[in-house]
Amino acid sequence: MTVKYSEIAVNSGRMESAKFDEAHAAVSLPAATGCGAAAVCDMSGVDLGDGLVLRTLASDSNSEREALASFNARVHHASVGRTTLHWLNGGHPTLDPSRVTVVVDTTKNPAPIVSALLSIPQVVGYGNSSATVPLRVTRIEAVGTDEAYRGHQLVQRHMDLHHRWAETALDSPLQYIGGIPLYYKRFGYENCPERDGGFAGSLASIAAIVKTVNALPPARKLRVRSAKAADAPFLERLNRHGAARRQALWTDLDEHAWVHLIERRRKSPGAFTGRSVWILEHELELEPGQEPEDSGISGDEDADSTAGLPVAFMVMCAKRAAGVVRFELDDEAKDFSWIDATQAMLAWLPTFYKEYGAEAYKLLRAPYLDPAVPKVDDAKVPESSTPVEQESAEQVQAPTSLQPQAAPAPPTIPEDWKFELLLGRHHPCYKAINREAVVPSTLIPEFWFMRIPSPFKFIQAVIPVLNSRLAQSITFARVTKSILLSKSAGSVANCPIIHVVKGKCQDVAISSKDAKRSDFSVIYFDGTALNRVLLGHKSVFELEATGSALGDHVGMQLLDVLFPVGISDEIMGFD
């Protein structure tokens, strides 16, 4: 009997699917599911002195949501303001005002927002195809303080509240953020894993691929369409099982979240990332009179009249005009390989830019229009108005659509146009194309910043994965040893201990104040450098080579089995 890959993944982890569902329910908004965590803090807030009060955003105030959006547009970027307003008006499945904190200056009337921060609860998968666990995490975002109020540790006060909320109300063993390099280390974050690395190319570099794809017979051609809500089950399955096979850590989205991501294209033009989801599919040949079945596009006003079999999906990022941030091939599409899918995707990118990407990029860069400020009619601008006033009048029209705009002719591709494969440095599609398509345009990755408040709780959460790794080890399959992980070479008290008994991680404990070094295989780490090992970003021996770790050699070998270096290129940060 032939067994499909998806059946292997599901049969070896039906309970994993249930655990993922449970994790998604825990991070969802209470009103949506009856689950979820409480607010970060109450509306009474915290008195910071000098008239400054730290509290959650008022949930029943449209004006305060608009004020926060305007603040974020000014402090960050216009698109962040539009995104904020969309999120807080029901456009995000795990975010509402209860998960946003603001500092207001009560010495002024009305009291303005002078600092803000929000937490986006989500789920990441940890492990591999043999064993995977879902982790409830929070992504800290939109961290900003008015320039006049900086230098008073307002971000630290925000962080203290959000960290405590994540650890207690959400039971989150991990928090992360993408932002200013090195800045977040002061709050306990470590710069790992990599983010947005990959390769780039030009129209000339893929000319041969476009020619090859155009010459394919109809039976071998793949077409691209925008994703619909009906595609959500396909996207959830493919994203989860594809990532689990290759990644140590990745973003997991359930069907509900995929629908939100798809719908944002129409409901939130000019959003910060401007992400759009696309389906690569094979057109099915139907018998005369046969109706399309299970195409995933029936009933949609934009659907093609012919049926299609989904083969892969892409997530595009408008910030780069033609940036691919997720690309996954379905193993059940037996007739099409990574070579077929990658060539079809690359050949489509110029069309994407002309029909969608150029306009999306334009909308992304549009100025922010405060909903509380009346719009100006161009015809009513006085002749004596200043250039700034004239410019404001010309730009009053807010972005209204991320669909291709009506125009006499589609935009031409500029000479310096390039596409970017922001898929990390290890994606399988790279091996499916000739190096001439992307080399020498290598995109150097940035970093996410990860915080593990309690290594003890984190290790406890991933024990099923550790046992799977031990079972695959030749040397340590039946070993008994206790490893103590210390962040200070001067102490072994109050440290996490991993007890491995006969090749299984039996328990994780905390050492007592009277613990003796001689009782354990002790490994010392330079502070939060331990995060890099626990998340599979660096091996303990790589840290040893740089002076960031030292300890018992056999214990380090065992730790290297428990926490091997892995690939974590598919952390999208659901925003």
Coordinates of C-alpha atoms in Angstrom, one line a residue:
M1 CA 0.0 0.0 0.0
T2 CA 1.3 3.5 -0.9
V3 CA 1.3 5.8 2.0
K4 CA 1.2 9.6 1.4
Y5 CA 3.6 11.9 3.2
S6 CA 0.7 13.8 4.8
E7 CA -0.7 10.5 6.2
I8 CA 2.7 9.7 7.8
A9 CA 2.7 13.2 9.4
V10 CA -0.8 12.9 10.6
N11 CA -0.7 9.3 11.7
S12 CA 2.5 10.0 13.7
G13 CA 1.0 13.1 15.2
R14 CA -2.8 13.2 15.4
M15 CA -2.4 14.2 19.0
E16 CA 0.0 16.9 17.7
S17 CA -2.8 18.4 15.7
A18 CA -5.0 18.4 18.8
K19 CA -2.2 20.1 20.7
F20 CA -1.8 22.7 18.1
D21 CA -5.6 23.4 18.1
E22 CA -5.4 23.8 21.9
A23 CA -2.5 26.2 21.7
H24 CA -4.2 28.3 19.1
A25 CA -7.4 28.5 21.2
A26 CA -5.3 29.6 24.2
V27 CA -3.8 32.6 22.3
S28 CA -7.1 33.6 20.6
L29 CA -9.2 36.5 21.8
P30 CA -11.6 35.5 24.6
A31 CA -14.6 36.9 22.8
A32 CA -13.9 34.8 19.8
T33 CA -13.4 31.4 21.4
G34 CA -14.3 31.5 25.0
C35 CA -10.6 30.8 25.7
G36 CA -7.6 33.1 25.7
A37 CA -5.8 35.2 28.3
A38 CA -6.9 38.3 30.2
A39 CA -5.7 41.8 29.6
V40 CA -2.1 42.8 30.1
C41 CA -3.1 45.1 32.9
D42 CA -6.3 46.9 33.9
M43 CA -7.5 50.3 32.9
S44 CA -6.6 51.9 36.3
G45 CA -3.0 51.5 35.2
V46 CA 0.3 52.2 36.9
D47 CA 1.3 55.7 38.1
L48 CA 4.8 56.4 36.7
G49 CA 5.1 59.8 38.3
D50 CA 5.2 63.3 36.6
G51 CA 1.6 62.7 35.4
L52 CA 2.5 59.7 33.3
V53 CA 0.2 56.7 33.6
L54 CA 0.8 53.3 32.0
R55 CA -2.4 51.3 31.2
T56 CA -4.1 49.3 28.5
L57 CA -5.7 50.9 25.6
A58 CA -9.4 51.8 26.1
S59 CA -11.3 48.9 24.5
D60 CA -14.5 51.0 23.9
S61 CA -12.9 54.1 22.5
N62 CA -12.7 54.6 18.8
S63 CA -10.9 57.9 19.3
E64 CA -8.2 56.2 21.4
R65 CA -7.6 53.5 18.7
E66 CA -7.3 56.3 16.2
A67 CA -4.9 58.2 18.4
L68 CA -2.7 55.1 18.8
A69 CA -2.7 54.6 15.0
S70 CA -1.8 58.2 14.5
F71 CA 1.0 57.9 17.1
N72 CA 2.4 54.8 15.4
A73 CA 2.3 56.4 12.0
R74 CA 4.3 59.3 13.3
V75 CA 6.8 57.4 15.4
H76 CA 7.3 54.4 13.0
H77 CA 5.8 54.6 9.5
A78 CA 2.6 55.6 7.9
S79 CA 1.8 51.9 7.0
V80 CA 2.2 51.0 10.7
G81 CA -0.6 53.4 11.5
R82 CA -2.9 51.9 8.9
T83 CA -2.0 48.4 10.2
T84 CA -2.7 49.4 13.8
L85 CA -6.1 50.7 13.0
H86 CA -7.0 47.6 11.0
W87 CA -5.7 45.2 13.8
L88 CA -7.7 47.0 16.5
N89 CA -10.9 47.1 14.5
G90 CA -11.1 43.3 14.4
G91 CA -8.6 42.7 11.7
H92 CA -6.3 40.4 13.8
P93 CA -7.4 37.1 15.3
T94 CA -5.2 37.3 18.4
L95 CA -4.9 41.1 19.1
D96 CA -7.3 43.6 20.6
P97 CA -6.9 46.7 22.8
S98 CA -6.5 44.5 25.9
R99 CA -3.1 43.4 24.6
V100 CA -1.8 46.9 24.0
T101 CA -0.3 49.2 26.6
V102 CA 0.1 53.0 26.3
V103 CA 1.6 55.7 28.5
V104 CA -0.5 58.8 28.6
D105 CA 0.5 62.3 29.9
T106 CA -2.3 63.3 32.2
T107 CA -0.9 66.8 32.7
K108 CA -2.3 67.7 29.3
N109 CA -5.8 67.8 28.1
P110 CA -6.6 65.7 26.3
A111 CA -4.0 63.3 27.6
P112 CA -1.8 62.3 24.6
I113 CA -0.3 58.9 24.0
V114 CA 3.5 59.3 24.4
S115 CA 4.6 55.7 24.5
A116 CA 3.1 52.4 23.3
L117 CA 3.8 48.7 22.9
L118 CA 1.7 45.6 22.0
S119 CA 1.9 41.9 22.3
I120 CA 0.8 39.6 19.5
P121 CA 0.1 36.1 20.9
Q122 CA 0.7 33.3 18.4
V123 CA 1.9 29.7 18.1
V124 CA 5.2 28.4 16.9
G125 CA 6.2 24.8 16.2
Y126 CA 9.3 23.4 17.7
G127 CA 11.0 20.1 16.7
N128 CA 10.9 18.1 13.5
S129 CA 8.8 15.6 11.6
S130 CA 9.4 12.9 14.2
A131 CA 8.2 15.0 17.1
T132 CA 6.8 18.5 17.2
V133 CA 5.3 20.6 20.1
P134 CA 3.4 23.8 19.8
L135 CA 4.6 26.7 21.9
R136 CA 2.5 29.6 22.9
V137 CA 4.6 32.7 22.3
T138 CA 4.1 36.4 22.2
R139 CA 5.6 38.8 19.7
I140 CA 6.4 42.2 21.1
E141 CA 5.7 44.8 18.4
A142 CA 5.2 48.6 17.6
V143 CA 7.6 49.6 20.4
G144 CA 7.7 53.4 20.4
T145 CA 8.1 56.5 22.5
D146 CA 7.7 60.1 21.6
E147 CA 11.1 61.7 21.3
A148 CA 10.3 64.3 24.0
Y149 CA 9.7 61.5 26.5
R150 CA 12.6 59.2 25.8
G151 CA 15.3 58.4 28.4
H152 CA 12.8 57.6 31.2
Q153 CA 12.8 53.8 30.8
L154 CA 9.2 53.8 29.6
V155 CA 9.9 50.8 27.3
Q156 CA 11.3 48.9 30.3
R157 CA 8.0 49.5 32.2
H158 CA 6.0 48.3 29.2
M159 CA 8.2 45.2 28.9
D160 CA 7.9 44.3 32.5
L161 CA 4.1 44.2 32.2
H162 CA 4.0 42.3 28.9
H163 CA 6.6 39.8 30.0
R164 CA 4.7 39.1 33.2
W165 CA 1.4 38.7 31.3
A166 CA 3.0 36.3 28.8
E167 CA 4.5 34.1 31.4
T168 CA 1.5 34.0 33.8
A169 CA -1.7 34.5 31.8
L170 CA -0.5 32.9 28.6
D171 CA 2.0 30.4 30.1
S172 CA 4.4 31.4 27.3
P173 CA 8.0 30.0 27.5
L174 CA 9.2 32.2 24.7
Q175 CA 8.8 35.8 23.6
Y176 CA 10.3 37.4 20.5
I177 CA 10.6 40.6 18.5
G178 CA 12.2 41.9 15.3
G179 CA 13.6 45.3 15.5
I180 CA 16.7 47.5 16.3
P181 CA 19.9 45.4 16.3
L182 CA 21.2 44.7 19.8
Y183 CA 18.8 47.1 21.5
Y184 CA 16.5 44.4 22.9
K185 CA 19.4 42.5 24.6
R186 CA 18.9 44.9 27.5
F187 CA 15.5 43.3 28.1
G188 CA 16.8 39.7 28.1
Y189 CA 16.5 38.9 24.4
E190 CA 19.2 37.1 22.4
N191 CA 19.8 37.7 18.7
C192 CA 18.7 34.4 17.2
P193 CA 17.6 32.9 14.8
E194 CA 18.3 34.5 11.4
R195 CA 15.6 36.5 9.7
D196 CA 15.0 37.4 6.0
G197 CA 18.2 36.0 4.5
G198 CA 18.1 34.6 1.0
F199 CA 18.9 35.5 -2.6
A200 CA 17.9 38.1 -5.2
G201 CA 17.8 38.2 -9.0
S202 CA 16.8 40.4 -11.9
L203 CA 14.6 40.1 -15.0
A204 CA 17.7 39.2 -17.0
S205 CA 18.8 36.5 -14.6
I206 CA 15.5 34.5 -15.0
A207 CA 15.0 35.2 -18.7
A208 CA 16.0 31.6 -19.6
I209 CA 13.6 30.2 -17.0
V210 CA 10.7 32.4 -18.3
K211 CA 11.4 31.1 -21.8
T212 CA 11.4 27.5 -20.6
V213 CA 8.2 27.8 -18.7
N214 CA 6.4 29.6 -21.6
A215 CA 7.4 26.7 -23.9
L216 CA 5.9 24.0 -21.6
P217 CA 3.0 21.9 -23.0
P218 CA -0.4 22.7 -21.3
A219 CA -0.3 19.4 -19.4
R220 CA 2.9 20.6 -17.6
K221 CA 2.0 24.2 -17.0
L222 CA 1.2 25.6 -13.6
R223 CA -0.8 28.8 -13.1
V224 CA -1.0 31.2 -10.2
R225 CA -4.1 32.7 -8.6
S226 CA -4.8 34.6 -5.4
A227 CA -5.7 32.5 -2.4
K228 CA -9.3 32.4 -1.1
A229 CA -10.7 31.7 2.3
A230 CA -11.6 28.2 1.0
D231 CA -7.8 27.5 0.7
A232 CA -7.2 27.9 4.4
P233 CA -7.3 24.1 5.2
F234 CA -4.7 23.5 2.4
L235 CA -2.5 26.3 3.7
E236 CA -2.6 25.2 7.3
R237 CA -1.7 21.6 6.4
L238 CA 1.0 22.4 4.0
N239 CA 2.6 25.1 6.1
R240 CA 2.7 22.9 9.2
H241 CA 3.9 19.6 7.7
G242 CA 6.3 21.2 5.3
A243 CA 7.9 23.4 8.0
A244 CA 8.1 20.5 10.5
R245 CA 10.1 18.4 8.0
R246 CA 12.8 21.1 7.6
Q247 CA 12.6 23.6 10.5
A248 CA 13.6 23.6 14.1
L249 CA 11.3 26.6 14.8
W250 CA 8.5 28.0 12.6
T251 CA 5.4 30.1 12.7
D252 CA 2.2 28.0 12.7
L253 CA -1.1 29.5 11.5
D254 CA -4.4 27.8 11.9
E255 CA -7.3 28.1 9.4
H256 CA -8.7 31.1 11.1
A257 CA -5.4 33.0 11.0
W258 CA -4.9 32.1 7.3
V259 CA -8.3 33.5 6.5
H260 CA -7.3 36.8 8.2
L261 CA -4.1 36.9 6.3
I262 CA -5.9 36.4 3.0
E263 CA -8.6 38.9 3.7
R264 CA -6.2 41.6 4.7
R265 CA -5.3 42.0 1.1
R266 CA -8.7 43.5 0.5
K267 CA -9.5 45.0 3.9
S268 CA -6.2 46.6 4.9
P269 CA -4.6 48.3 1.8
G270 CA -1.2 49.8 2.5
A271 CA -0.6 47.7 5.6
F272 CA 3.0 47.5 7.0
T273 CA 4.0 44.2 5.4
G274 CA 1.4 44.2 2.7
R275 CA 1.5 40.4 2.6
S276 CA -0.6 38.5 0.0
V277 CA -1.1 34.8 -0.4
W278 CA -1.0 33.0 -3.7
I279 CA -1.8 29.5 -4.9
L280 CA 0.3 27.7 -7.6
E281 CA -2.0 25.2 -9.2
H282 CA -2.4 22.7 -12.1
E283 CA -5.4 23.2 -14.3
L284 CA -7.5 20.0 -14.3
E285 CA -8.8 18.6 -17.5
L286 CA -12.6 18.1 -17.2
E287 CA -14.9 15.9 -19.3
P288 CA -17.6 17.7 -21.3
G289 CA -20.3 18.8 -18.9
Q290 CA -18.3 17.9 -15.8
E291 CA -18.4 20.4 -12.9
P292 CA -15.2 21.4 -11.1
E293 CA -14.9 19.6 -7.7
D294 CA -12.8 20.5 -4.7
S295 CA -11.1 23.3 -6.6
G296 CA -11.0 25.5 -3.5
I297 CA -12.2 28.4 -5.5
S298 CA -15.8 27.7 -6.2
G299 CA -18.2 30.5 -5.1
D300 CA -15.6 33.2 -5.2
E301 CA -16.3 36.2 -7.4
D302 CA -12.7 36.2 -8.6
A303 CA -12.4 32.5 -9.2
D304 CA -11.4 31.0 -12.5
S305 CA -14.1 29.1 -14.3
T306 CA -11.8 26.1 -14.7
A307 CA -10.9 23.8 -11.9
G308 CA -7.4 23.7 -10.5
L309 CA -5.4 21.3 -8.3
P310 CA -3.3 23.3 -5.7
V311 CA 0.3 22.3 -5.9
A312 CA 2.1 25.0 -3.8
F313 CA 1.6 28.4 -2.1
M314 CA 3.6 31.6 -1.9
V315 CA 3.3 34.5 0.6
M316 CA 4.5 37.7 -1.0
C317 CA 5.7 40.9 0.8
A318 CA 4.8 44.2 -0.7
K319 CA 7.7 45.9 1.2
R320 CA 10.0 44.5 -1.4
A321 CA 7.6 44.9 -4.4
A322 CA 8.5 41.3 -5.4
G323 CA 9.6 39.6 -2.2
V324 CA 8.8 35.9 -1.6
V325 CA 8.7 35.2 2.2
R326 CA 7.1 31.7 2.2
F327 CA 7.1 29.1 -0.5
E328 CA 5.9 25.5 0.1
L329 CA 5.3 22.6 -2.3
D330 CA 2.7 19.9 -1.5
D331 CA 4.2 16.4 -1.5
E332 CA 0.8 15.0 -2.6
A333 CA 1.3 16.8 -5.9
K334 CA 3.2 13.8 -7.2
D335 CA 3.4 15.0 -10.8
F336 CA 5.3 18.2 -10.0
S337 CA 8.8 18.6 -8.4
W338 CA 10.5 21.4 -6.7
I339 CA 12.1 22.2 -10.0
D340 CA 8.7 22.5 -11.7
A341 CA 7.2 24.7 -8.9
T342 CA 10.3 26.9 -8.5
Q343 CA 10.5 27.6 -12.2
A344 CA 6.8 28.4 -12.4
M345 CA 7.1 30.8 -9.4
L346 CA 10.1 32.6 -10.7
A347 CA 8.5 33.0 -14.2
W348 CA 5.4 34.5 -12.5
L349 CA 7.3 37.2 -10.5
P350 CA 7.4 39.8 -13.3
T351 CA 3.7 39.4 -13.8
F352 CA 3.1 39.7 -10.1
Y353 CA 5.0 43.0 -10.0
K354 CA 3.1 44.4 -13.0
E355 CA -0.4 43.4 -12.0
Y356 CA -0.1 43.7 -8.2
G357 CA 3.3 44.3 -6.6
A358 CA 3.9 47.8 -8.1
E359 CA 0.6 49.1 -6.9
A360 CA 0.9 47.4 -3.5
Y361 CA 4.3 48.9 -3.0
K362 CA 2.9 52.3 -3.9
L363 CA 0.1 52.0 -1.4
L364 CA 2.5 50.8 1.3
R365 CA 4.4 54.1 0.9
A366 CA 1.3 56.3 0.9
P367 CA 1.0 58.9 3.7
Y368 CA -1.1 58.2 6.7
L369 CA -4.4 60.0 6.8
D370 CA -5.7 60.4 10.4
P371 CA -9.4 59.4 10.4
A372 CA -10.0 62.1 13.0
V373 CA -8.9 64.8 10.6
P374 CA -11.4 66.0 8.0
K375 CA -10.3 65.3 4.4
V376 CA -9.4 68.3 2.2
D377 CA -10.9 68.9 -1.2
D378 CA -8.2 69.7 -3.7
A379 CA -10.4 72.3 -5.3
K380 CA -10.7 74.2 -2.1
V381 CA -7.0 74.7 -1.4
P382 CA -6.4 78.5 -1.5
E383 CA -4.0 79.7 -4.1
S384 CA -1.8 81.2 -1.4
S385 CA -1.4 77.9 0.4
T386 CA 2.2 76.8 1.1
P387 CA 3.8 73.9 -0.9
V388 CA 3.3 71.7 2.2
E389 CA -0.4 72.5 2.4
Q390 CA -0.7 71.8 -1.4
E391 CA 1.1 68.5 -1.0
S392 CA -1.2 67.5 1.9
A393 CA -4.2 68.3 -0.2
E394 CA -2.9 66.2 -3.1
Q395 CA -2.3 63.2 -0.9
V396 CA -5.6 63.1 1.0
Q397 CA -6.9 60.0 -0.8
A398 CA -6.1 57.1 1.4
P399 CA -5.3 53.7 0.0
T400 CA -8.5 51.9 -0.9
S401 CA -7.5 48.7 -2.5
L402 CA -4.7 46.3 -2.9
Q403 CA -6.2 45.0 -6.2
P404 CA -4.5 46.0 -9.5
Q405 CA -5.7 49.6 -10.3
A406 CA -7.3 50.5 -13.6
A407 CA -4.8 52.1 -15.9
P408 CA -4.3 52.7 -19.6
A409 CA -1.5 50.2 -19.5
P410 CA 0.1 48.0 -16.9
P411 CA 3.3 49.4 -15.3
T412 CA 6.5 48.6 -17.0
I413 CA 9.3 46.8 -15.1
P414 CA 12.1 49.3 -14.3
E415 CA 15.6 48.5 -15.4
D416 CA 16.8 48.1 -11.8
W417 CA 13.9 45.8 -10.9
K418 CA 14.7 42.8 -8.8
F419 CA 13.0 40.0 -7.0
E420 CA 13.9 38.7 -3.6
L421 CA 13.6 35.2 -2.2
L422 CA 13.5 36.0 1.5
L423 CA 13.3 32.3 2.4
G424 CA 16.5 32.0 4.5
R425 CA 19.7 30.5 3.4
H426 CA 18.6 26.8 3.2
H427 CA 15.3 26.6 1.3
P428 CA 14.9 23.6 -1.0
C429 CA 14.0 25.8 -4.0
Y430 CA 17.5 27.1 -4.2
K431 CA 18.8 23.7 -5.3
A432 CA 16.1 23.6 -8.0
I433 CA 17.5 26.5 -10.1
N434 CA 20.9 27.3 -11.7
R435 CA 23.0 29.6 -9.7
E436 CA 22.9 32.2 -12.5
A437 CA 19.3 33.0 -11.5
V438 CA 20.4 34.5 -8.2
V439 CA 24.1 34.6 -7.8
P440 CA 25.9 36.8 -6.8
S441 CA 22.9 38.7 -5.2
T442 CA 23.1 37.1 -1.7
L443 CA 20.8 38.8 0.9
I444 CA 22.6 38.8 4.3
P445 CA 20.1 37.9 7.0
E446 CA 19.1 40.0 10.0
F447 CA 18.0 38.5 13.3
W448 CA 15.0 37.9 15.3
F449 CA 15.5 38.5 19.1
M450 CA 14.3 35.7 21.4
R451 CA 13.7 35.7 25.1
I452 CA 13.4 32.6 27.2
P453 CA 12.5 33.8 30.7
S454 CA 12.8 30.3 32.2
P455 CA 15.1 27.7 30.6
F456 CA 13.5 25.2 33.0
K457 CA 10.0 25.8 31.7
F458 CA 11.1 25.9 28.1
I459 CA 12.9 22.5 28.4
Q460 CA 9.9 21.0 30.1
A461 CA 7.7 22.1 27.2
V462 CA 9.9 20.4 24.6
I463 CA 10.6 17.1 26.4
P464 CA 8.8 15.0 23.6
V465 CA 11.2 16.5 21.0
L466 CA 14.2 15.8 23.2
N467 CA 13.2 12.1 23.6
S468 CA 12.7 11.8 19.9
R469 CA 16.3 13.1 19.4
L470 CA 17.7 10.7 22.0
A471 CA 16.0 7.7 20.4
Q472 CA 17.7 8.5 17.1
S473 CA 21.1 8.8 18.8
I474 CA 23.6 5.9 18.6
T475 CA 25.8 7.0 21.4
F476 CA 23.2 8.2 23.9
A477 CA 20.2 6.0 23.2
R478 CA 20.6 4.2 26.6
V479 CA 22.7 6.7 28.6
T480 CA 22.0 7.9 32.1
K481 CA 23.3 11.3 32.9
S482 CA 22.2 14.6 34.5
I483 CA 23.2 17.9 32.9
L484 CA 23.1 21.1 34.9
L485 CA 23.0 24.4 32.8
S486 CA 24.3 27.4 34.6
K487 CA 24.5 31.1 33.5
S488 CA 27.3 31.8 36.0
A489 CA 30.6 30.0 36.4
G490 CA 30.5 30.8 40.1
S491 CA 27.2 29.0 40.9
V492 CA 25.3 25.8 40.4
A493 CA 22.3 26.7 42.6
N494 CA 18.8 27.4 41.2
C495 CA 19.8 26.1 37.7
P496 CA 17.8 23.8 35.4
I497 CA 18.9 20.1 35.4
I498 CA 18.0 17.7 32.6
H499 CA 17.8 14.1 34.0
V500 CA 18.4 11.6 31.2
V501 CA 17.7 8.0 32.4
K502 CA 18.4 5.0 30.1
G503 CA 18.1 7.2 27.0
K504 CA 15.0 9.1 27.9
C505 CA 14.6 12.6 29.3
Q506 CA 12.8 11.6 32.5
D507 CA 12.6 14.9 34.2
V508 CA 13.7 18.6 34.4
A509 CA 14.4 20.0 37.8
I510 CA 15.8 23.0 39.5
S511 CA 19.0 22.6 41.6
S512 CA 19.0 23.3 45.3
K513 CA 21.0 26.0 47.0
D514 CA 23.2 23.1 48.3
A515 CA 23.9 21.5 44.9
K516 CA 27.4 20.2 44.3
R517 CA 29.2 20.4 41.0
S518 CA 30.5 16.8 41.4
D519 CA 26.9 15.5 41.2
F520 CA 26.3 16.7 37.6
S521 CA 27.7 17.3 34.2
V522 CA 27.9 21.1 34.5
I523 CA 27.9 23.4 31.5
Y524 CA 28.3 27.1 32.0
F525 CA 26.9 29.8 29.6
D526 CA 27.5 33.4 29.1
G527 CA 24.1 34.7 30.1
T528 CA 21.4 34.5 27.4
A529 CA 23.8 32.7 25.0
L530 CA 22.0 29.6 26.3
N531 CA 19.0 30.7 24.2
R532 CA 21.0 30.1 21.0
V533 CA 21.5 26.4 22.0
L534 CA 18.0 25.8 23.1
L535 CA 16.6 27.3 19.9
G536 CA 19.0 25.4 17.6
H537 CA 20.8 28.5 16.4
K538 CA 24.3 27.5 17.5
S539 CA 25.8 24.3 18.9
V540 CA 27.3 24.3 22.4
F541 CA 30.7 23.7 20.8
E542 CA 30.3 26.7 18.6
L543 CA 29.7 28.8 21.7
E544 CA 32.7 27.1 23.4
A545 CA 34.9 28.2 20.5
T546 CA 33.9 31.9 21.1
G547 CA 34.2 31.7 24.9
S548 CA 30.4 31.8 25.5
A549 CA 30.2 28.2 27.0
L550 CA 32.4 25.8 28.8
G551 CA 32.0 22.6 30.8
D552 CA 32.0 18.8 30.9
H553 CA 32.8 17.5 27.5
V554 CA 30.6 14.4 27.5
G555 CA 27.7 16.5 28.9
M556 CA 28.2 18.9 26.0
Q557 CA 28.1 16.0 23.6
L558 CA 24.8 14.9 25.1
L559 CA 23.5 18.5 25.0
D560 CA 24.4 18.7 21.3
V561 CA 22.1 15.7 20.7
L562 CA 19.3 17.2 22.7
F563 CA 19.6 20.6 21.0
P564 CA 21.2 20.2 17.6
V565 CA 21.7 23.1 15.2
G566 CA 18.6 23.4 13.1
I567 CA 17.1 25.7 10.4
S568 CA 14.6 28.3 11.5
D569 CA 14.0 30.3 8.3
E570 CA 10.2 30.3 8.4
I571 CA 9.4 32.5 11.3
M572 CA 7.0 34.9 9.6
G573 CA 5.9 36.8 12.7
F574 CA 2.1 36.7 12.1
D575 CA 1.4 40.4 11.5

